[in-house]
mmCIF file of C-alpha atoms in Angstrom:
data_model
loop_
_atom_site.group_PDB
_atom_site.id
_atom_site.type_symbol
_atom_site.label_atom_id
_atom_site.label_comp_id
_atom_site.label_asym_id
_atom_site.label_seq_id
_atom_site.Cartn_x
_atom_site.Cartn_y
_atom_site.Cartn_z
ATOM 1 C CA UNK A 1 -13.073 52.399 40.955
ATOM 2 C CA UNK A 2 -12.037 54.965 38.364
ATOM 3 C CA UNK A 3 -8.232 53.829 38.944
ATOM 4 C CA UNK A 4 -9.046 50.179 37.712
ATOM 5 C CA UNK A 5 -10.676 51.144 34.933
ATOM 6 C CA UNK A 6 -7.834 53.379 33.824
ATOM 7 C CA UNK A 7 -5.632 50.728 34.538
ATOM 8 C CA UNK A 8 -7.545 48.568 32.268
ATOM 9 C CA UNK A 9 -7.546 51.095 29.313
ATOM 10 C CA UNK A 10 -3.583 51.227 29.533
ATOM 11 C CA UNK A 11 -3.044 47.437 29.064
ATOM 12 C CA UNK A 12 -5.637 47.319 26.682
ATOM 13 C CA UNK A 13 -3.458 49.783 24.369
ATOM 14 C CA UNK A 14 -0.424 48.142 25.237
ATOM 15 C CA UNK A 15 -2.005 45.035 23.525
ATOM 16 C CA UNK A 16 -3.351 46.671 20.526
ATOM 17 C CA UNK A 17 0.004 48.639 19.722
ATOM 18 C CA UNK A 18 2.122 45.002 20.051
ATOM 19 C CA UNK A 19 -0.454 43.697 17.327
ATOM 20 C CA UNK A 20 0.494 46.214 15.410
ATOM 21 C CA UNK A 21 3.690 46.216 15.389
ATOM 22 C CA UNK A 22 3.958 42.403 14.772
ATOM 23 C CA UNK A 23 1.112 42.146 11.299
ATOM 24 C CA UNK A 24 3.912 45.519 10.542
ATOM 25 C CA UNK A 25 6.911 42.604 10.545
ATOM 26 C CA UNK A 26 5.197 40.312 7.907
ATOM 27 C CA UNK A 27 4.593 36.917 8.558
ATOM 28 C CA UNK A 28 6.473 34.664 10.345
ATOM 29 C CA UNK A 29 8.546 32.620 8.703
ATOM 30 C CA UNK A 30 8.043 28.582 9.750
ATOM 31 C CA UNK A 31 11.174 27.069 11.600
ATOM 32 C CA UNK A 32 11.448 24.424 9.747
ATOM 33 C CA UNK A 33 11.363 20.843 11.436
ATOM 34 C CA UNK A 34 14.656 19.552 12.262
ATOM 35 C CA UNK A 35 15.826 16.985 9.232
ATOM 36 C CA UNK A 36 13.411 18.819 6.997
ATOM 37 C CA UNK A 37 16.077 19.785 4.507
ATOM 38 C CA UNK A 38 17.658 16.680 3.829
ATOM 39 C CA UNK A 39 14.584 14.538 3.160
ATOM 40 C CA UNK A 40 14.734 13.576 -0.502
ATOM 41 C CA UNK A 41 11.495 15.126 -1.466
ATOM 42 C CA UNK A 42 12.353 18.376 0.201
ATOM 43 C CA UNK A 43 13.172 19.940 -3.150
ATOM 44 C CA UNK A 44 12.616 16.975 -5.811
ATOM 45 C CA UNK A 45 9.120 17.651 -7.256
ATOM 46 C CA UNK A 46 6.850 14.393 -7.584
ATOM 47 C CA UNK A 47 5.854 13.498 -11.515
ATOM 48 C CA UNK A 48 2.319 14.450 -11.993
ATOM 49 C CA UNK A 49 1.645 10.372 -12.531
ATOM 50 C CA UNK A 50 3.378 8.788 -9.859
ATOM 51 C CA UNK A 51 -0.451 9.581 -7.962
ATOM 52 C CA UNK A 52 -2.170 7.328 -10.033
ATOM 53 C CA UNK A 53 -1.546 3.711 -9.536
ATOM 54 C CA UNK A 54 1.738 3.786 -7.520
ATOM 55 C CA UNK A 55 3.025 5.961 -4.809
ATOM 56 C CA UNK A 56 6.429 5.271 -6.777
ATOM 57 C CA UNK A 57 7.149 7.779 -9.072
ATOM 58 C CA UNK A 58 7.530 6.985 -12.347
ATOM 59 C CA UNK A 59 10.698 7.687 -14.748
ATOM 60 C CA UNK A 60 10.136 10.266 -17.586
ATOM 61 C CA UNK A 61 9.628 8.249 -21.038
ATOM 62 C CA UNK A 62 13.200 7.536 -23.270
ATOM 63 C CA UNK A 63 15.250 8.415 -20.020
ATOM 64 C CA UNK A 64 14.944 4.214 -19.044
ATOM 65 C CA UNK A 65 18.952 3.321 -18.812
ATOM 66 C CA UNK A 66 19.581 0.162 -21.090
ATOM 67 C CA UNK A 67 22.337 -1.707 -20.209
ATOM 68 C CA UNK A 68 21.656 -5.639 -20.809
ATOM 69 C CA UNK A 69 23.251 -7.760 -17.918
ATOM 70 C CA UNK A 70 23.383 -11.436 -17.843
ATOM 71 C CA UNK A 71 20.702 -13.459 -16.397
ATOM 72 C CA UNK A 72 20.955 -16.451 -14.704
ATOM 73 C CA UNK A 73 17.706 -17.385 -17.063
ATOM 74 C CA UNK A 74 17.741 -16.967 -19.953
ATOM 75 C CA UNK A 75 19.188 -14.429 -23.495
ATOM 76 C CA UNK A 76 19.929 -10.827 -21.787
ATOM 77 C CA UNK A 77 17.640 -9.075 -19.475
ATOM 78 C CA UNK A 78 17.756 -5.749 -18.832
ATOM 79 C CA UNK A 79 16.594 -4.949 -15.498
ATOM 80 C CA UNK A 80 14.644 -1.556 -15.389
ATOM 81 C CA UNK A 81 12.696 0.612 -13.121
ATOM 82 C CA UNK A 82 9.255 0.387 -12.780
ATOM 83 C CA UNK A 83 6.841 3.181 -14.233
ATOM 84 C CA UNK A 84 3.366 4.483 -13.277
ATOM 85 C CA UNK A 85 -0.440 4.179 -14.976
ATOM 86 C CA UNK A 86 -0.476 6.249 -17.429
ATOM 87 C CA UNK A 87 -2.343 5.865 -20.964
ATOM 88 C CA UNK A 88 -6.496 5.879 -21.421
ATOM 89 C CA UNK A 89 -8.008 2.998 -22.649
ATOM 90 C CA UNK A 90 -11.192 3.418 -23.456
ATOM 91 C CA UNK A 91 -12.615 4.355 -27.209
ATOM 92 C CA UNK A 92 -9.856 7.804 -27.036
ATOM 93 C CA UNK A 93 -7.066 5.046 -26.332
ATOM 94 C CA UNK A 94 -6.301 0.924 -27.701
ATOM 95 C CA UNK A 95 -9.949 0.541 -28.117
ATOM 96 C CA UNK A 96 -9.791 3.374 -30.581
ATOM 97 C CA UNK A 97 -6.919 2.125 -32.014
ATOM 98 C CA UNK A 98 -8.090 -1.159 -32.563
ATOM 99 C CA UNK A 99 -11.540 -0.363 -34.260
ATOM 100 C CA UNK A 100 -9.424 2.207 -36.333
ATOM 101 C CA UNK A 101 -7.118 -0.333 -37.202
ATOM 102 C CA UNK A 102 -9.615 -3.158 -38.285
ATOM 103 C CA UNK A 103 -11.061 -0.227 -40.286
ATOM 104 C CA UNK A 104 -7.739 -0.117 -42.613
ATOM 105 C CA UNK A 105 -7.367 -3.413 -42.954
ATOM 106 C CA UNK A 106 -3.834 -3.398 -41.777
ATOM 107 C CA UNK A 107 -4.711 -7.458 -40.457
ATOM 108 C CA UNK A 108 -4.006 -8.280 -44.193
ATOM 109 C CA UNK A 109 -0.553 -7.146 -43.871
ATOM 110 C CA UNK A 110 1.878 -5.410 -46.324
ATOM 111 C CA UNK A 111 3.374 -2.510 -43.892
ATOM 112 C CA UNK A 112 5.914 -2.886 -41.501
ATOM 113 C CA UNK A 113 3.934 -2.479 -37.766
ATOM 114 C CA UNK A 114 5.621 -0.732 -34.726
ATOM 115 C CA UNK A 115 6.431 -3.779 -33.109
ATOM 116 C CA UNK A 116 8.733 -5.276 -36.101
ATOM 117 C CA UNK A 117 9.750 -1.741 -36.542
ATOM 118 C CA UNK A 118 11.231 -2.101 -32.717
ATOM 119 C CA UNK A 119 12.383 -5.115 -33.888
ATOM 120 C CA UNK A 120 14.671 -4.030 -36.583
ATOM 121 C CA UNK A 121 15.710 -1.321 -34.053
ATOM 122 C CA UNK A 122 14.609 1.488 -36.383
ATOM 123 C CA UNK A 123 12.203 3.135 -33.580
ATOM 124 C CA UNK A 124 13.398 2.797 -29.419
ATOM 125 C CA UNK A 125 11.807 1.022 -26.822
ATOM 126 C CA UNK A 126 13.585 0.048 -23.855
ATOM 127 C CA UNK A 127 14.283 -3.669 -24.269
ATOM 128 C CA UNK A 128 14.076 -6.012 -21.625
ATOM 129 C CA UNK A 129 15.248 -9.159 -22.471
ATOM 130 C CA UNK A 130 16.056 -10.642 -26.056
ATOM 131 C CA UNK A 131 16.401 -14.198 -27.918
ATOM 132 C CA UNK A 132 16.655 -15.490 -31.621
ATOM 133 C CA UNK A 133 12.868 -16.240 -30.950
ATOM 134 C CA UNK A 134 11.174 -12.973 -29.306
ATOM 135 C CA UNK A 135 11.573 -9.803 -27.850
ATOM 136 C CA UNK A 136 10.666 -8.160 -24.305
ATOM 137 C CA UNK A 137 9.722 -4.035 -24.361
ATOM 138 C CA UNK A 138 8.378 -1.742 -22.034
ATOM 139 C CA UNK A 139 4.479 -0.799 -23.485
ATOM 140 C CA UNK A 140 4.478 2.838 -23.925
ATOM 141 C CA UNK A 141 1.233 3.239 -22.388
ATOM 142 C CA UNK A 142 1.258 0.646 -19.573
ATOM 143 C CA UNK A 143 -1.806 0.009 -17.758
ATOM 144 C CA UNK A 144 0.036 -1.625 -14.323
ATOM 145 C CA UNK A 145 2.566 -0.026 -12.637
ATOM 146 C CA UNK A 146 4.554 -3.081 -14.675
ATOM 147 C CA UNK A 147 3.594 -3.529 -17.908
ATOM 148 C CA UNK A 148 5.783 -4.876 -20.990
ATOM 149 C CA UNK A 149 5.190 -6.538 -23.904
ATOM 150 C CA UNK A 150 6.588 -9.909 -25.468
ATOM 151 C CA UNK A 151 6.369 -10.479 -29.016
ATOM 152 C CA UNK A 152 7.814 -13.222 -31.714
ATOM 153 C CA UNK A 153 9.700 -12.271 -33.905
ATOM 154 C CA UNK A 154 8.410 -14.084 -36.738
ATOM 155 C CA UNK A 155 5.656 -11.539 -37.630
ATOM 156 C CA UNK A 156 2.225 -13.170 -37.153
ATOM 157 C CA UNK A 157 -0.712 -11.373 -37.238
ATOM 158 C CA UNK A 158 -3.184 -12.200 -34.746
ATOM 159 C CA UNK A 159 -3.645 -15.707 -32.545
ATOM 160 C CA UNK A 160 -6.679 -16.491 -33.993
ATOM 161 C CA UNK A 161 -4.368 -17.095 -36.774
ATOM 162 C CA UNK A 162 -1.422 -19.686 -34.993
ATOM 163 C CA UNK A 163 -1.442 -23.228 -36.319
ATOM 164 C CA UNK A 164 -0.132 -26.259 -34.883
ATOM 165 C CA UNK A 165 3.703 -25.180 -36.446
ATOM 166 C CA UNK A 166 3.972 -22.274 -33.645
ATOM 167 C CA UNK A 167 3.390 -24.632 -30.947
ATOM 168 C CA UNK A 168 7.045 -24.305 -29.682
ATOM 169 C CA UNK A 169 7.199 -20.729 -30.412
ATOM 170 C CA UNK A 170 3.928 -20.222 -28.638
ATOM 171 C CA UNK A 171 5.068 -21.989 -25.533
ATOM 172 C CA UNK A 172 8.530 -20.245 -25.656
ATOM 173 C CA UNK A 173 6.647 -16.973 -24.994
ATOM 174 C CA UNK A 174 4.684 -17.997 -22.789
ATOM 175 C CA UNK A 175 8.200 -19.431 -20.732
ATOM 176 C CA UNK A 176 10.049 -15.614 -21.490
ATOM 177 C CA UNK A 177 6.758 -14.263 -20.169
ATOM 178 C CA UNK A 178 6.915 -15.890 -16.982
ATOM 179 C CA UNK A 179 10.466 -15.431 -16.314
ATOM 180 C CA UNK A 180 11.083 -11.402 -17.357
ATOM 181 C CA UNK A 181 7.771 -11.111 -14.656
ATOM 182 C CA UNK A 182 10.104 -13.399 -12.277
ATOM 183 C CA UNK A 183 12.938 -10.947 -12.820
ATOM 184 C CA UNK A 184 10.715 -7.857 -12.653
ATOM 185 C CA UNK A 185 9.735 -9.079 -8.904
ATOM 186 C CA UNK A 186 5.838 -10.078 -9.750
ATOM 187 C CA UNK A 187 5.742 -12.526 -6.984
ATOM 188 C CA UNK A 188 2.081 -11.899 -5.666
ATOM 189 C CA UNK A 189 1.437 -12.303 -9.372
ATOM 190 C CA UNK A 190 0.452 -10.864 -12.843
ATOM 191 C CA UNK A 191 -2.293 -10.373 -15.398
ATOM 192 C CA UNK A 192 -0.874 -12.152 -19.320
ATOM 193 C CA UNK A 193 -3.556 -10.841 -22.034
ATOM 194 C CA UNK A 194 -3.223 -11.396 -25.833
ATOM 195 C CA UNK A 195 -6.263 -8.518 -28.204
ATOM 196 C CA UNK A 196 -7.370 -10.540 -30.652
ATOM 197 C CA UNK A 197 -8.870 -8.159 -33.541
ATOM 198 C CA UNK A 198 -11.593 -5.901 -33.461
ATOM 199 C CA UNK A 199 -13.752 -6.779 -31.066
ATOM 200 C CA UNK A 200 -10.233 -8.208 -28.438
ATOM 201 C CA UNK A 201 -8.683 -4.637 -29.188
ATOM 202 C CA UNK A 202 -5.972 -5.633 -30.579
ATOM 203 C CA UNK A 203 -4.298 -1.775 -32.033
ATOM 204 C CA UNK A 204 -1.318 -3.530 -33.624
ATOM 205 C CA UNK A 205 -1.528 -6.921 -36.095
ATOM 206 C CA UNK A 206 1.428 -8.378 -34.425
ATOM 207 C CA UNK A 207 0.916 -10.777 -31.821
ATOM 208 C CA UNK A 208 2.005 -9.767 -28.552
ATOM 209 C CA UNK A 209 1.511 -10.952 -25.143
ATOM 210 C CA UNK A 210 0.339 -8.393 -22.144
ATOM 211 C CA UNK A 211 1.957 -8.436 -18.778
ATOM 212 C CA UNK A 212 0.698 -6.572 -16.439
ATOM 213 C CA UNK A 213 1.745 -6.840 -12.507
ATOM 214 C CA UNK A 214 2.161 -4.275 -9.431
ATOM 215 C CA UNK A 215 -1.129 -4.091 -8.698
ATOM 216 C CA UNK A 216 -4.249 -5.895 -7.925
ATOM 217 C CA UNK A 217 -6.206 -6.671 -10.581
ATOM 218 C CA UNK A 218 -9.673 -6.534 -11.160
ATOM 219 C CA UNK A 219 -12.355 -8.878 -12.271
ATOM 220 C CA UNK A 220 -14.272 -9.715 -15.351
ATOM 221 C CA UNK A 221 -11.681 -7.697 -17.303
ATOM 222 C CA UNK A 222 -13.027 -5.665 -20.124
#
C-alpha cells in the first residue's frame, strides 16, 4: 500500500514540474489555419463605417476615381464604387441644417449655393453623370449604400416654385435619375426623394433629387 502511494506522489510531482516548465516558456503561438495569410482581409483593417448598412467597405471620401466613360445610356457616366451609410439625418444633421437655412432666408438666393459651386467646379464632388441640363454626383453624407443627387444646372430654389416652363427639365431629371440608378446596379429598386422647404428638411435651396438604394427601405418615411 505504501509503495502505491509513493508511486502516485512521484507521478503528481512530475506532472506539476511539466506544467511549470510550460508556463515559463510563455504562451503557445497558435498555428495559422491554412490559407489565412492569403485572405484579403488578413492584414487590411476594414473601415469602421463598413459595419453600418452594408458589408462592403466604403471608399474614403475624396479618393473615388473619376474617369468618365462613354455610356450607352445618355451623356457621360463615371461608374464609382458604392459607399456605406455614414452621416446623421436628425436634428443634428439635415433637419437642423434645413431649419438653419430657412431661418437665414437662404431661399431668397443672392449667394451661390454649394450645388452651384459643384456645377462650376469651385468645390470638388464625385460626379457620376453630366449633360447640358443637369449634373449627378454622390451625396457626401450618404444614407444608403448608394446615394446620389440629381440637380438642374439652371438654379431653381425648390420644387414648390416650379412652373409649366419647367416641365421638360423636370422630366429630364427623372429620366437621368432612373438611368443612373440602372447604371449603379439598383435593379431591385430604389427611393427617389425631393425635400421641399423647412418642414421637408430641405437644407440647400437648389432643387435636387435624392436617389437612395442598395438596401431595403422602410415605410413610412420621415
